């Protein structure tokens, strides 16, 4: 097996965000939320709604370029000027894995002279060098997986398939490939929709009911 990948459902997202909301609601009263783009955007928007915080900003961090592969160090992409002096700020991301992205964002935000800064993620891996103030669920290092969030399904399945799809394969065979190589379980109906989207986008070729990668997309 290359590594384990786990599909996350919208129910999981709601549960984790609600857990974070419960922890925050009586302990911290942020003036604004900063969502880390791209992974933290949806959780930040959900918390903006459930905590009644309309001021929602975003800054972009980049660390894991291709599914489950780190690109060296985490970087902040063109964060610009944030008008947060004297404000209570909540920084939100999907997951703290190495913790580098949240650490970097936290350091950047602290330099803008806010009154107080707290951090929240839906998932927190125990190995992370940065521990958020609030998180929905803790994952031990032993249970590490690449979590495929609903907003990243196309990108992740595309990256995973380009590693393991070597011959023309039916929907059932693609389902098995993902299970055998990554323990990844995606309901067939959902997977079919994603694969059909790939065909439309030119990421896969469909011939006689079998899918294959276009010639240039095979990763050695
Ligand atoms: P990190 O800097 O290692 O804490 O992770 C930075 C970002 O990469 C996270 O906000 C996620 O968007 C993504 N990421 C890192 N690890 C994972 C993982 N195990 N599953 C899904 N996404 C991840």
mmCIF file of N, CA, C and O and ligand atoms in Angstrom, residues 36 38-40 61 63-64 70 74 93-102 125 127-128 144-149 156, ligand 1:
data_model
loop_
_atom_site.group_PDB
_atom_site.id
_atom_site.type_symbol
_atom_site.label_atom_id
_atom_site.label_comp_id
_atom_site.label_asym_id
_atom_site.label_seq_id
_atom_site.Cartn_x
_atom_site.Cartn_y
_atom_site.Cartn_z
ATOM 1 N N UNK A 36 -7.762 29.742 6.425
ATOM 2 C CA UNK A 36 -6.550 29.501 5.636
ATOM 3 C C UNK A 36 -6.955 28.838 4.317
ATOM 4 O O UNK A 36 -7.529 27.751 4.292
ATOM 5 N N UNK A 38 -6.351 26.882 0.844
ATOM 6 C CA UNK A 38 -7.741 26.665 0.504
ATOM 7 C C UNK A 38 -8.483 25.769 1.506
ATOM 8 O O UNK A 38 -9.691 25.851 1.616
ATOM 9 N N UNK A 39 -7.761 24.890 2.209
ATOM 10 C CA UNK A 39 -8.428 23.862 3.016
ATOM 11 C C UNK A 39 -9.339 24.389 4.111
ATOM 12 O O UNK A 39 -10.333 23.756 4.461
ATOM 13 N N UNK A 40 -8.998 25.571 4.660
ATOM 14 C CA UNK A 40 -9.790 26.069 5.790
ATOM 15 C C UNK A 40 -10.975 26.928 5.381
ATOM 16 O O UNK A 40 -11.712 27.420 6.249
ATOM 17 N N UNK A 61 -2.061 29.673 2.499
ATOM 18 C CA UNK A 61 -0.833 28.959 2.837
ATOM 19 C C UNK A 61 -0.644 27.853 1.802
ATOM 20 O O UNK A 61 -1.614 27.323 1.269
ATOM 21 N N UNK A 63 1.595 24.216 1.240
ATOM 22 C CA UNK A 63 2.551 23.268 1.823
ATOM 23 C C UNK A 63 2.552 21.939 1.098
ATOM 24 O O UNK A 63 3.585 21.477 0.669
ATOM 25 N N UNK A 64 1.379 21.316 0.951
ATOM 26 C CA UNK A 64 1.288 19.993 0.341
ATOM 27 C C UNK A 64 0.766 20.185 -1.075
ATOM 28 O O UNK A 64 -0.441 20.249 -1.301
ATOM 29 N N UNK A 70 4.571 16.635 0.518
ATOM 30 C CA UNK A 70 4.910 17.994 0.966
ATOM 31 C C UNK A 70 5.862 18.665 -0.004
ATOM 32 O O UNK A 70 6.782 18.028 -0.502
ATOM 33 N N UNK A 74 6.304 25.129 4.477
ATOM 34 C CA UNK A 74 5.048 25.850 4.260
ATOM 35 C C UNK A 74 5.362 27.310 3.935
ATOM 36 O O UNK A 74 6.312 27.877 4.477
ATOM 37 N N UNK A 93 -8.390 26.310 10.027
ATOM 38 C CA UNK A 93 -7.931 25.472 8.922
ATOM 39 C C UNK A 93 -8.621 24.115 9.024
ATOM 40 O O UNK A 93 -9.279 23.815 10.029
ATOM 41 N N UNK A 94 -8.450 23.287 7.985
ATOM 42 C CA UNK A 94 -9.090 21.967 8.011
ATOM 43 C C UNK A 94 -8.356 21.017 8.958
ATOM 44 O O UNK A 94 -8.953 20.305 9.738
ATOM 45 N N UNK A 95 -7.008 20.992 8.862
ATOM 46 C CA UNK A 95 -6.240 19.996 9.621
ATOM 47 C C UNK A 95 -4.867 20.554 9.980
ATOM 48 O O UNK A 95 -4.264 21.288 9.201
ATOM 49 N N UNK A 96 -4.398 20.242 11.191
ATOM 50 C CA UNK A 96 -2.988 20.486 11.518
ATOM 51 C C UNK A 96 -2.315 19.128 11.418
ATOM 52 O O UNK A 96 -2.627 18.225 12.193
ATOM 53 N N UNK A 97 -1.411 18.992 10.429
ATOM 54 C CA UNK A 97 -0.735 17.703 10.219
ATOM 55 C C UNK A 97 0.709 17.825 10.701
ATOM 56 O O UNK A 97 1.039 17.375 11.795
ATOM 57 N N UNK A 98 1.580 18.503 9.923
ATOM 58 C CA UNK A 98 2.884 18.843 10.508
ATOM 59 C C UNK A 98 2.704 20.061 11.421
ATOM 60 O O UNK A 98 3.499 20.309 12.309
ATOM 61 N N UNK A 99 1.656 20.858 11.149
ATOM 62 C CA UNK A 99 1.400 22.069 11.921
ATOM 63 C C UNK A 99 2.128 23.288 11.374
ATOM 64 O O UNK A 99 1.944 24.409 11.862
ATOM 65 N N UNK A 100 2.940 23.095 10.333
ATOM 66 C CA UNK A 100 3.749 24.220 9.812
ATOM 67 C C UNK A 100 2.899 25.354 9.251
ATOM 68 O O UNK A 100 3.216 26.525 9.430
ATOM 69 N N UNK A 101 1.826 25.003 8.552
ATOM 70 C CA UNK A 101 1.007 26.053 7.923
ATOM 71 C C UNK A 101 0.349 26.928 8.981
ATOM 72 O O UNK A 101 0.364 28.159 8.894
ATOM 73 N N UNK A 102 -0.233 26.284 9.993
ATOM 74 C CA UNK A 102 -0.916 27.054 11.034
ATOM 75 C C UNK A 102 0.091 27.875 11.833
ATOM 76 O O UNK A 102 -0.170 29.022 12.191
ATOM 77 N N UNK A 125 -3.583 16.162 14.011
ATOM 78 C CA UNK A 125 -2.752 14.953 14.113
ATOM 79 C C UNK A 125 -1.792 15.140 15.284
ATOM 80 O O UNK A 125 -1.158 16.206 15.411
ATOM 81 N N UNK A 127 1.116 14.333 15.925
ATOM 82 C CA UNK A 127 2.539 14.651 15.676
ATOM 83 C C UNK A 127 2.773 16.135 15.374
ATOM 84 O O UNK A 127 3.908 16.590 15.292
ATOM 85 N N UNK A 128 1.691 16.892 15.159
ATOM 86 C CA UNK A 128 1.827 18.283 14.717
ATOM 87 C C UNK A 128 2.648 19.111 15.704
ATOM 88 O O UNK A 128 2.482 18.991 16.920
ATOM 89 N N UNK A 144 -2.799 8.033 10.956
ATOM 90 C CA UNK A 144 -2.631 9.056 9.925
ATOM 91 C C UNK A 144 -3.217 8.556 8.605
ATOM 92 O O UNK A 144 -3.063 7.389 8.229
ATOM 93 N N UNK A 145 -3.898 9.429 7.933
ATOM 94 C CA UNK A 145 -4.386 9.120 6.578
ATOM 95 C C UNK A 145 -4.340 10.425 5.811
ATOM 96 O O UNK A 145 -4.239 11.510 6.406
ATOM 97 N N UNK A 146 -4.398 10.325 4.483
ATOM 98 C CA UNK A 146 -4.655 11.514 3.693
ATOM 99 C C UNK A 146 -6.173 11.655 3.650
ATOM 100 O O UNK A 146 -6.863 10.801 3.118
ATOM 101 N N UNK A 147 -6.701 12.706 4.286
ATOM 102 C CA UNK A 147 -8.152 12.886 4.366
ATOM 103 C C UNK A 147 -8.635 13.602 3.112
ATOM 104 O O UNK A 147 -8.149 14.702 2.790
ATOM 105 N N UNK A 148 -9.565 12.963 2.424
ATOM 106 C CA UNK A 148 -10.077 13.558 1.193
ATOM 107 C C UNK A 148 -11.360 14.301 1.533
ATOM 108 O O UNK A 148 -12.425 13.698 1.729
ATOM 109 N N UNK A 149 -11.229 15.610 1.663
ATOM 110 C CA UNK A 149 -12.376 16.434 2.020
ATOM 111 C C UNK A 149 -13.285 16.602 0.797
ATOM 112 O O UNK A 149 -12.798 16.550 -0.348
ATOM 113 N N UNK A 156 -7.734 15.212 -5.442
ATOM 114 C CA UNK A 156 -7.092 14.061 -4.786
ATOM 115 C C UNK A 156 -7.254 12.779 -5.598
ATOM 116 O O UNK A 156 -6.283 12.039 -5.779
HETATM 117 P P1 LIG B 1 0.453 21.115 7.573
HETATM 118 O O1 LIG B 1 1.253 22.355 7.233
HETATM 119 O O2 LIG B 1 1.297 19.871 7.409
HETATM 120 O O3 LIG B 1 -0.142 21.145 8.960
HETATM 121 O O4 LIG B 1 -0.740 20.960 6.524
HETATM 122 C C1 LIG B 1 -1.110 22.004 5.669
HETATM 123 C C2 LIG B 1 -2.347 21.752 4.869
HETATM 124 O O5 LIG B 1 -2.147 20.639 4.009
HETATM 125 C C3 LIG B 1 -3.605 21.440 5.645
HETATM 126 O O6 LIG B 1 -4.281 22.609 5.975
HETATM 127 C C4 LIG B 1 -4.396 20.608 4.634
HETATM 128 O O7 LIG B 1 -5.105 21.425 3.725
HETATM 129 C C5 LIG B 1 -3.319 19.849 3.910
HETATM 130 N N1 LIG B 1 -3.060 18.549 4.593
HETATM 131 C C6 LIG B 1 -1.970 18.250 5.316
HETATM 132 N N2 LIG B 1 -2.041 16.986 5.790
HETATM 133 C C7 LIG B 1 -3.221 16.495 5.345
HETATM 134 C C8 LIG B 1 -3.869 15.226 5.522
HETATM 135 N N3 LIG B 1 -3.331 14.248 6.251
HETATM 136 N N4 LIG B 1 -5.069 15.042 4.920
HETATM 137 C C9 LIG B 1 -5.610 16.036 4.166
HETATM 138 N N5 LIG B 1 -5.062 17.245 3.986
HETATM 139 C C10 LIG B 1 -3.871 17.485 4.579
#
